[in-house]
Coordinates of C-alpha atoms and ligand atoms in Angstrom, one line a residue:
M5 CA 109.5 141.8 128.6
T6 CA 108.6 138.4 127.2
D7 CA 110.7 135.5 128.3
L8 CA 112.8 135.0 125.2
T9 CA 113.5 131.4 126.0
K10 CA 109.8 130.5 125.5
L11 CA 110.2 131.5 121.8
G12 CA 110.8 129.0 119.0
V13 CA 113.0 129.3 115.9
A14 CA 110.6 131.3 113.7
A15 CA 109.6 133.7 116.5
I16 CA 113.3 134.4 117.4
R17 CA 114.4 134.8 113.9
N18 CA 111.6 137.1 113.0
G19 CA 111.8 139.1 116.2
V20 CA 115.6 139.6 115.7
A21 CA 115.0 140.7 112.0
A22 CA 112.3 143.1 113.1
G23 CA 114.4 144.6 115.8
E24 CA 112.1 143.6 118.7
F25 CA 115.1 142.2 120.5
T26 CA 118.7 141.5 119.7
A27 CA 120.3 138.2 119.0
R28 CA 122.6 138.9 121.9
E29 CA 119.7 139.2 124.3
V30 CA 118.4 135.8 123.0
A31 CA 121.7 134.1 123.4
E32 CA 122.2 135.5 126.9
A33 CA 118.7 134.3 128.0
F34 CA 119.4 130.8 126.7
N35 CA 122.9 130.7 128.1
A36 CA 121.4 131.5 131.5
N37 CA 118.9 128.7 131.3
V38 CA 121.6 126.3 130.3
A39 CA 123.8 127.3 133.2
A40 CA 120.9 126.9 135.6
A41 CA 120.0 123.4 134.4
A42 CA 123.0 121.3 135.3
A43 CA 120.7 118.9 137.1
L44 CA 119.3 117.7 133.8
N45 CA 122.8 116.8 132.5
A46 CA 121.7 117.7 129.0
F47 CA 125.1 119.1 127.9
I48 CA 128.5 117.5 127.9
V49 CA 130.1 120.9 127.4
T50 CA 128.6 124.3 127.1
T51 CA 129.8 127.0 124.7
P52 CA 128.2 130.2 125.8
D53 CA 130.9 132.2 124.0
H54 CA 130.1 130.5 120.7
A55 CA 126.4 131.5 121.1
L56 CA 127.3 135.1 121.9
A57 CA 129.8 135.5 119.1
A58 CA 127.3 134.2 116.5
A59 CA 124.6 136.5 118.0
D60 CA 126.9 139.5 117.8
K61 CA 127.6 138.8 114.2
V62 CA 123.9 138.7 113.4
D63 CA 123.3 141.9 115.3
T64 CA 126.1 143.6 113.4
D65 CA 124.9 142.3 110.0
R66 CA 121.4 143.6 110.8
A67 CA 122.7 147.0 111.8
A68 CA 124.7 147.2 108.5
G69 CA 121.7 146.2 106.5
R70 CA 123.3 142.9 105.3
P71 CA 120.9 140.0 104.5
L72 CA 120.3 137.6 107.4
G73 CA 120.3 133.8 107.1
G74 CA 117.4 131.4 107.8
M75 CA 118.5 130.7 111.3
A76 CA 119.8 134.2 112.1
G77 CA 119.9 134.9 115.8
V78 CA 118.8 131.4 116.8
P79 CA 121.1 129.7 119.4
I80 CA 120.8 125.9 119.2
G81 CA 122.1 122.8 121.0
M82 CA 124.4 120.5 118.9
K83 CA 124.3 116.8 119.6
D84 CA 127.8 115.7 120.5
L85 CA 127.9 113.4 117.5
F86 CA 128.6 116.3 115.2
A87 CA 132.3 117.3 114.8
T88 CA 132.7 120.9 115.8
Q89 CA 135.9 122.7 115.1
G90 CA 137.9 123.5 118.2
V91 CA 135.2 122.1 120.5
Q92 CA 135.4 118.7 122.1
T93 CA 133.4 116.0 120.3
T94 CA 132.9 112.7 122.1
A95 CA 129.9 110.8 120.9
A96 CA 129.4 110.5 124.7
S97 CA 132.2 107.9 124.8
H98 CA 135.3 107.7 127.0
I99 CA 137.2 106.6 123.9
L100 CA 136.8 110.1 122.3
E101 CA 137.2 112.1 125.5
G102 CA 139.4 115.0 124.8
F103 CA 139.1 114.7 121.0
I104 CA 139.0 118.2 119.6
P105 CA 138.2 118.1 115.8
Q106 CA 140.1 120.4 113.5
Y107 CA 137.1 120.5 111.2
E108 CA 133.4 121.3 111.2
S109 CA 130.7 118.8 110.2
T110 CA 128.8 119.9 107.1
V111 CA 125.5 120.1 108.9
S112 CA 126.8 122.2 111.8
G113 CA 128.7 124.4 109.3
K114 CA 125.6 125.0 107.4
L115 CA 123.7 126.0 110.5
W116 CA 126.4 128.5 111.5
A117 CA 126.4 129.9 108.0
A118 CA 122.6 130.4 108.3
G119 CA 123.2 132.5 111.4
A120 CA 122.7 130.0 114.3
G121 CA 124.9 129.9 117.3
M122 CA 125.9 127.0 119.5
L123 CA 124.9 126.8 123.2
G124 CA 126.8 123.6 123.7
K125 CA 127.4 120.0 122.9
L126 CA 124.5 117.8 123.9
N127 CA 124.6 114.5 125.7
L128 CA 123.5 111.3 124.0
D129 CA 123.7 107.6 124.2
Q130 CA 127.2 106.5 123.6
F131 CA 127.9 106.4 119.9
A132 CA 124.1 107.0 119.5
M133 CA 123.4 103.4 120.7
G134 CA 120.4 103.3 123.0
S135 CA 116.9 104.5 123.6
S136 CA 117.2 106.2 127.0
N137 CA 120.4 108.1 127.1
E138 CA 121.7 105.8 129.8
T139 CA 124.6 104.5 127.8
S140 CA 126.4 107.8 127.9
Y141 CA 129.9 107.8 129.5
F142 CA 129.0 111.3 130.9
G143 CA 126.0 110.1 132.9
N144 CA 122.4 109.9 131.8
V145 CA 120.3 112.9 130.9
I146 CA 117.2 113.3 133.1
S147 CA 113.9 114.2 131.4
P148 CA 112.3 117.4 132.6
W149 CA 109.0 115.6 132.7
R150 CA 107.6 113.8 135.8
R151 CA 104.5 111.6 136.1
S152 CA 101.6 113.6 137.4
D153 CA 100.2 110.7 139.6
G154 CA 102.8 111.0 142.3
G155 CA 105.9 108.8 142.2
N156 CA 108.7 111.1 141.5
A157 CA 110.7 108.7 139.4
A158 CA 113.3 110.3 137.1
L159 CA 112.3 109.5 133.6
A160 CA 114.3 108.8 130.4
P161 CA 114.3 111.6 127.9
G162 CA 114.5 109.0 125.1
G163 CA 117.6 108.2 123.1
S164 CA 119.9 108.5 121.6
S165 CA 119.2 112.2 121.2
G166 CA 118.2 112.6 124.8
G167 CA 120.2 115.7 125.5
S168 CA 118.5 117.3 122.4
S169 CA 115.0 116.4 123.5
T170 CA 115.6 117.6 127.1
A171 CA 117.2 120.9 126.0
V172 CA 114.3 121.8 123.8
S173 CA 111.6 120.7 126.2
A174 CA 113.2 122.4 129.2
W175 CA 113.7 125.7 127.3
L176 CA 117.4 125.4 127.3
A177 CA 117.4 125.8 123.5
P178 CA 114.7 126.6 121.0
A179 CA 116.0 123.8 118.8
A180 CA 118.7 121.2 118.6
T181 CA 120.2 118.8 116.1
G182 CA 119.5 115.1 116.3
T183 CA 120.5 112.0 114.4
D184 CA 118.3 109.1 113.7
T185 CA 119.7 105.6 112.8
G186 CA 116.7 103.7 114.1
G187 CA 114.5 106.2 115.8
S188 CA 116.9 108.5 117.7
I189 CA 115.2 111.7 116.7
R190 CA 111.6 110.5 116.7
Q191 CA 111.5 108.5 120.0
P192 CA 113.1 111.2 122.2
A193 CA 110.9 113.8 120.6
A194 CA 107.8 111.7 121.4
F195 CA 109.0 111.2 125.0
T196 CA 109.4 114.9 125.7
G197 CA 106.5 116.5 123.8
I198 CA 108.6 118.1 121.0
T199 CA 108.7 117.7 117.2
G200 CA 111.5 115.9 115.4
V201 CA 112.1 115.1 111.8
K202 CA 114.2 112.4 110.2
P203 CA 114.5 113.3 106.6
T204 CA 115.0 111.0 103.6
Y205 CA 118.3 109.1 103.9
G206 CA 120.9 111.3 102.2
R207 CA 119.2 114.7 102.6
C208 CA 121.6 115.9 105.2
S209 CA 125.3 115.2 104.8
R210 CA 126.8 112.7 107.1
W211 CA 130.3 114.3 106.7
G212 CA 131.7 115.0 110.1
I213 CA 129.0 113.1 112.0
V214 CA 130.5 110.3 114.1
A215 CA 129.4 107.2 112.2
F216 CA 127.2 104.5 113.8
A217 CA 125.5 102.6 111.0
S218 CA 126.3 104.4 107.7
S219 CA 123.5 103.0 105.6
L220 CA 121.0 104.3 108.2
D221 CA 122.4 107.4 109.9
Q222 CA 120.6 110.6 109.1
A223 CA 120.6 114.0 110.8
G224 CA 117.5 116.1 111.4
P225 CA 116.0 118.9 113.5
M226 CA 114.3 118.7 116.9
A227 CA 112.3 121.8 117.8
R228 CA 109.0 123.0 119.4
D229 CA 106.8 122.7 116.3
V230 CA 106.5 121.7 112.7
T231 CA 107.3 125.2 111.3
D232 CA 110.5 125.4 113.3
C233 CA 111.6 122.0 112.2
A234 CA 110.9 122.9 108.5
I235 CA 113.0 126.0 108.8
M236 CA 115.9 124.3 110.5
L237 CA 115.8 121.3 108.1
G238 CA 116.1 123.8 105.3
A239 CA 119.3 125.1 106.8
M240 CA 120.7 121.6 107.4
A241 CA 119.9 119.8 104.2
G242 CA 121.7 119.9 100.8
F243 CA 124.1 118.0 98.6
D244 CA 127.6 117.5 99.8
P245 CA 130.3 116.1 97.6
K246 CA 132.2 115.0 100.7
D247 CA 129.5 112.4 101.5
S248 CA 129.1 109.8 98.7
T249 CA 125.5 109.0 99.9
S250 CA 124.4 112.6 99.9
L251 CA 121.4 113.3 97.7
D252 CA 122.1 115.5 94.7
L253 CA 118.8 117.2 94.8
P254 CA 117.7 120.8 95.3
V255 CA 116.5 121.7 98.8
P256 CA 112.8 122.6 98.6
D257 CA 111.4 125.6 100.5
W258 CA 109.7 123.3 103.1
A259 CA 108.8 126.1 105.5
G260 CA 107.4 128.3 102.8
S261 CA 105.3 125.5 101.3
L262 CA 103.7 124.3 104.6
N263 CA 100.0 123.5 104.0
A264 CA 97.8 121.8 106.5
D265 CA 95.0 121.2 104.1
M266 CA 94.7 117.5 103.6
R267 CA 92.0 117.4 101.1
G268 CA 92.8 115.0 98.3
K269 CA 95.4 113.2 100.4
K270 CA 95.2 109.6 101.5
I271 CA 96.5 108.6 104.9
G272 CA 97.6 104.9 105.3
I273 CA 97.0 103.1 108.5
P274 CA 99.3 100.1 108.7
R275 CA 97.4 97.2 110.3
E276 CA 100.6 95.4 111.4
Y277 CA 101.4 98.3 113.7
R278 CA 98.5 97.4 116.0
M279 CA 100.9 95.3 118.1
E280 CA 100.4 93.5 121.4
G281 CA 102.0 95.4 124.2
T282 CA 101.1 98.8 122.9
D283 CA 99.7 101.0 125.5
A284 CA 96.0 101.8 125.5
D285 CA 96.8 105.5 125.6
I286 CA 98.9 105.2 122.6
L287 CA 96.2 103.4 120.7
K288 CA 93.8 106.1 121.6
S289 CA 96.2 108.8 120.4
W290 CA 96.4 107.0 117.1
D291 CA 92.6 107.1 116.8
D292 CA 92.7 110.8 117.6
G293 CA 95.3 111.4 114.9
I294 CA 93.1 109.5 112.4
A295 CA 90.1 111.7 113.3
W296 CA 92.2 114.9 113.0
L297 CA 93.5 114.1 109.6
K298 CA 90.0 113.2 108.4
D299 CA 88.9 116.6 109.8
A300 CA 91.6 118.2 107.8
G301 CA 90.1 116.6 104.7
A302 CA 92.1 113.5 104.2
E303 CA 90.8 110.1 103.2
V304 CA 92.0 107.3 105.5
V305 CA 92.8 103.9 104.1
D306 CA 93.9 100.6 105.6
I307 CA 97.3 99.4 104.4
S308 CA 99.5 96.4 105.0
L309 CA 103.2 96.4 105.7
P310 CA 103.4 92.6 106.0
H311 CA 107.1 92.3 107.0
T312 CA 106.9 94.8 109.9
K313 CA 107.6 92.1 112.5
Y314 CA 111.0 91.3 111.0
A315 CA 112.2 94.9 111.0
L316 CA 113.4 95.0 114.5
P317 CA 115.5 91.8 114.3
A318 CA 116.9 92.9 110.9
Y319 CA 117.8 96.3 112.3
Y320 CA 119.6 94.8 115.3
I321 CA 121.8 92.8 112.9
I322 CA 122.5 95.4 110.3
A323 CA 123.1 98.3 112.6
P324 CA 125.6 96.4 114.8
A325 CA 127.3 94.9 111.7
E326 CA 128.0 98.4 110.4
A327 CA 128.9 99.7 113.8
S328 CA 131.5 97.0 114.3
S329 CA 133.2 98.1 111.1
N330 CA 132.8 101.8 111.8
L331 CA 134.2 101.6 115.3
A332 CA 137.3 99.7 114.2
R333 CA 139.0 103.0 113.8
Y334 CA 139.1 103.7 117.6
D335 CA 142.3 101.9 118.2
G336 CA 144.2 104.3 120.5
V337 CA 146.3 105.5 117.6
R338 CA 144.2 108.0 115.7
Y339 CA 141.8 109.7 118.1
G340 CA 141.2 110.4 121.8
L341 CA 142.0 107.8 124.4
R342 CA 145.2 105.7 124.4
D343 CA 145.9 103.1 127.1
L344 CA 149.5 101.9 126.9
P345 CA 150.2 99.5 129.7
E346 CA 153.9 99.3 130.8
G347 CA 155.8 97.2 128.3
A348 CA 152.8 96.5 126.2
G349 CA 152.9 95.8 122.5
L350 CA 150.6 97.2 119.8
Q351 CA 147.9 94.5 120.2
D352 CA 147.9 95.1 123.9
M353 CA 147.4 98.8 123.4
Y354 CA 144.5 98.2 121.1
A355 CA 142.9 95.8 123.5
A356 CA 143.5 98.0 126.6
T357 CA 142.2 101.2 124.8
R358 CA 139.1 99.5 123.5
S359 CA 138.2 97.7 126.6
D360 CA 138.6 100.8 128.7
G361 CA 137.2 103.3 126.2
F362 CA 134.0 101.6 125.0
G363 CA 130.9 101.2 127.2
D364 CA 129.0 97.9 127.7
E365 CA 126.3 98.6 125.1
V366 CA 128.9 99.6 122.5
K367 CA 130.9 96.4 123.2
R368 CA 127.7 94.4 122.9
R369 CA 127.0 95.9 119.5
I370 CA 130.6 95.3 118.3
L371 CA 130.4 91.7 119.5
I372 CA 127.1 91.1 117.8
G373 CA 128.2 92.9 114.6
T374 CA 131.5 91.0 114.4
Y375 CA 129.6 87.7 114.9
V376 CA 127.0 88.3 112.2
L377 CA 129.7 89.3 109.7
S378 CA 132.0 86.4 110.5
A379 CA 132.5 83.9 107.7
G380 CA 130.4 81.1 109.1
F381 CA 127.4 83.2 110.0
Y382 CA 127.4 85.9 107.3
D383 CA 124.7 84.2 105.2
A384 CA 122.6 83.1 108.1
Y385 CA 122.4 86.5 109.7
Y386 CA 123.7 89.5 107.7
N387 CA 122.6 88.4 104.3
Q388 CA 119.2 87.4 105.6
A389 CA 118.8 90.7 107.3
Q390 CA 119.6 92.5 104.1
R391 CA 117.0 90.5 102.3
I392 CA 114.4 91.5 104.9
R393 CA 115.4 95.1 104.5
T394 CA 114.6 94.8 100.8
L395 CA 111.2 93.2 101.6
I396 CA 110.5 96.1 104.0
S397 CA 111.3 98.7 101.4
R398 CA 109.0 96.8 99.0
D399 CA 106.2 96.8 101.6
F400 CA 106.4 100.6 101.7
E401 CA 106.6 100.9 97.9
N402 CA 103.4 98.9 97.6
A403 CA 101.7 100.7 100.4
F404 CA 102.5 104.1 98.9
K405 CA 100.5 103.1 95.7
D406 CA 97.4 103.5 97.9
C407 CA 98.3 106.4 100.2
D408 CA 100.4 109.6 100.4
V409 CA 101.6 109.3 103.9
I410 CA 101.4 106.7 106.7
L411 CA 100.2 107.5 110.3
A412 CA 101.4 105.3 113.2
P413 CA 102.5 105.7 116.8
T414 CA 106.1 106.8 117.3
T415 CA 106.6 104.5 120.4
P416 CA 104.7 101.7 122.0
T417 CA 104.7 103.5 125.4
A418 CA 105.3 106.9 126.9
A419 CA 108.6 107.6 128.6
F420 CA 109.8 105.0 131.0
A421 CA 111.7 105.5 134.2
L422 CA 115.5 105.6 134.2
G423 CA 116.8 102.2 135.2
E424 CA 113.6 100.5 134.2
K425 CA 115.0 98.8 131.1
S426 CA 118.7 99.3 131.4
D427 CA 119.4 95.7 132.5
D428 CA 117.3 94.2 129.7
P429 CA 118.7 95.1 126.2
L430 CA 115.8 93.3 124.5
A431 CA 113.2 95.3 126.4
M432 CA 115.1 98.5 125.4
Y433 CA 115.4 97.5 121.8
L434 CA 111.6 96.8 121.6
N435 CA 111.1 100.5 122.1
D436 CA 112.2 101.1 118.5
V437 CA 109.6 98.7 117.0
F438 CA 107.6 101.5 115.2
A439 CA 110.6 103.6 114.3
V440 CA 113.0 101.1 112.6
P441 CA 110.9 100.2 109.5
A442 CA 111.2 103.7 108.1
S443 CA 114.9 103.8 108.9
L444 CA 115.5 100.5 107.0
A445 CA 113.7 101.9 104.0
G446 CA 115.4 105.3 104.2
L447 CA 112.1 107.1 104.3
P448 CA 111.4 110.5 105.8
A449 CA 109.5 110.3 109.1
M450 CA 108.6 112.6 111.9
S451 CA 107.1 112.6 115.4
V452 CA 104.7 115.3 116.4
P453 CA 103.2 115.7 119.9
C454 CA 99.6 114.7 120.1
G455 CA 98.6 114.6 123.7
V456 CA 99.4 113.3 127.1
N457 CA 98.7 109.9 128.7
S458 CA 96.9 109.2 131.9
Q459 CA 100.0 110.1 133.8
G460 CA 100.4 113.4 132.1
L461 CA 103.3 112.3 129.9
P462 CA 103.6 113.4 126.3
L463 CA 102.8 111.0 123.4
G464 CA 103.9 111.4 119.8
L465 CA 102.4 110.4 116.5
Q466 CA 104.6 109.3 113.7
I467 CA 104.1 110.3 110.0
I468 CA 106.1 108.3 107.4
G469 CA 106.4 109.6 103.8
K470 CA 107.6 108.6 100.4
A471 CA 111.3 109.1 99.7
F472 CA 112.0 112.8 99.1
D473 CA 108.6 113.8 100.3
E474 CA 109.5 115.7 103.5
Q475 CA 106.8 118.2 102.5
G476 CA 104.0 115.7 102.6
V477 CA 105.3 114.5 106.0
L478 CA 105.5 118.1 107.4
N479 CA 102.1 119.0 106.0
A480 CA 100.4 116.1 107.7
G481 CA 102.3 116.9 110.9
L482 CA 101.1 120.4 110.7
A483 CA 97.5 119.3 110.3
I484 CA 97.8 117.2 113.4
E485 CA 99.6 119.9 115.3
K486 CA 96.8 122.4 114.6
R487 CA 94.2 120.0 116.0
A488 CA 96.0 118.4 118.8
G489 CA 96.5 121.8 120.5
F490 CA 99.4 120.3 122.5
I491 CA 100.3 122.8 125.2
A492 CA 101.5 120.6 128.1
T493 CA 104.9 121.5 129.5
P494 CA 107.0 120.0 132.2
E495 CA 106.8 121.7 135.6
K496 CA 110.1 123.3 136.4
W497 CA 111.9 121.3 139.2
W498 CA 115.5 121.6 138.2
Ligands
LIG513 N1 117.6 103.0 119.8 C1 118.2 102.5 118.6 C2 119.5 101.9 118.8 O1 119.8 101.7 119.9 C3 118.3 103.7 117.6 C4 119.5 104.5 117.9 C5 119.6 105.7 116.9 O2 118.7 105.9 116.1 N2 120.8 106.3 116.9 O3 120.2 101.4 117.9

């Protein structure tokens, strides 16, 4: 029998519907892989029973001839930023350890309604702040990938959705949810050779997702290929009256409309993304992507996004500013951890809880965010950053007069080693340089695997689209996927 854990979303769903195997068999196979992969530390908690119960329901529905949902029989990993009813939800922070939500996030609820089951809650950077998964209170995730040229360094799976990227690339799950505030779906997808989509801001409801930076946060799928992402995004997206920033638009049939024919399409190549410090392998992969899209019939045009160099500093003001406000709610009263030293008053309890409960990177962001919002500095930093954000959005609006989608690298380098950048926040932040402009502009963007570097590590190409044009992004991604022929997989060592 085929190894069911090598199958993706579409293959599992179709195989279950056709009766080639049962949803229970699929869930059991993935549960076994999850249980055998503790060395990767991809999960904070595992929920094999949830996966089995969901699978049994699908098998029963099928036997009774009832209609099956778009994700029927597909067990997935759930980033531990999504509130899941009755299952601990921590955002990988000590301050939320032991927090058991009494409600389900809209996105996870939609996935269960579509027939998916949950294998467990995936590790991440604490409060989704980071690019390597090293800020998690529950220990870092280890990428299943290793460099081919000797040197057995443990590599970062990317962040913040590093548990998600690891679970999918190590066959612990056919797909996983991610969230992307400034690259957290795209960068880990690129680092691990999988596909990840950040939809237009507002496509997926933020209700029940632990908030990091509310004007940027967006959920999206991470899976083995473009089709699987399109299917899963269809199940995740949709208007939600409980999120005031949710888009009140119909959800298109992205998977059903996939089309890799690029004839008549224009692909923009932003000249400002040719940055110093970008790896030669990455630049080569970008050239490959250009050639593939031309081969698919597209016309390639040079475009300019002149304010690109200000995007990273603006992001690292706006995101911490919003985080400092969002994280004010963790005070020892309402959720999770409470540190109440002997004889302490209320203020002492706040201070003790927050200093014990938050990790260093989270504290750094709260400090920066509070500083840039403080009366004397608000104009100099926060307002200025907001103005830059407007200019960046305008850059994209102008560029999209001349092209349909934009092609760029996802990251400036392939995966780095754990520990390599963890003492240098600026070096870590620089990793997000290609990802944050689309985040600031709220645009849909994806990363699709395009090859490996000289050390055998995966590289991703990024496609950025116009607002609401996920279809254009997915189609260009599919055109690349078909030509890249990416088949590299990590060698199993765990
Ligand atoms: N790496 C970025 C940061 O640390 C992005 C994180 C994210 O998208 N959640 O803020």
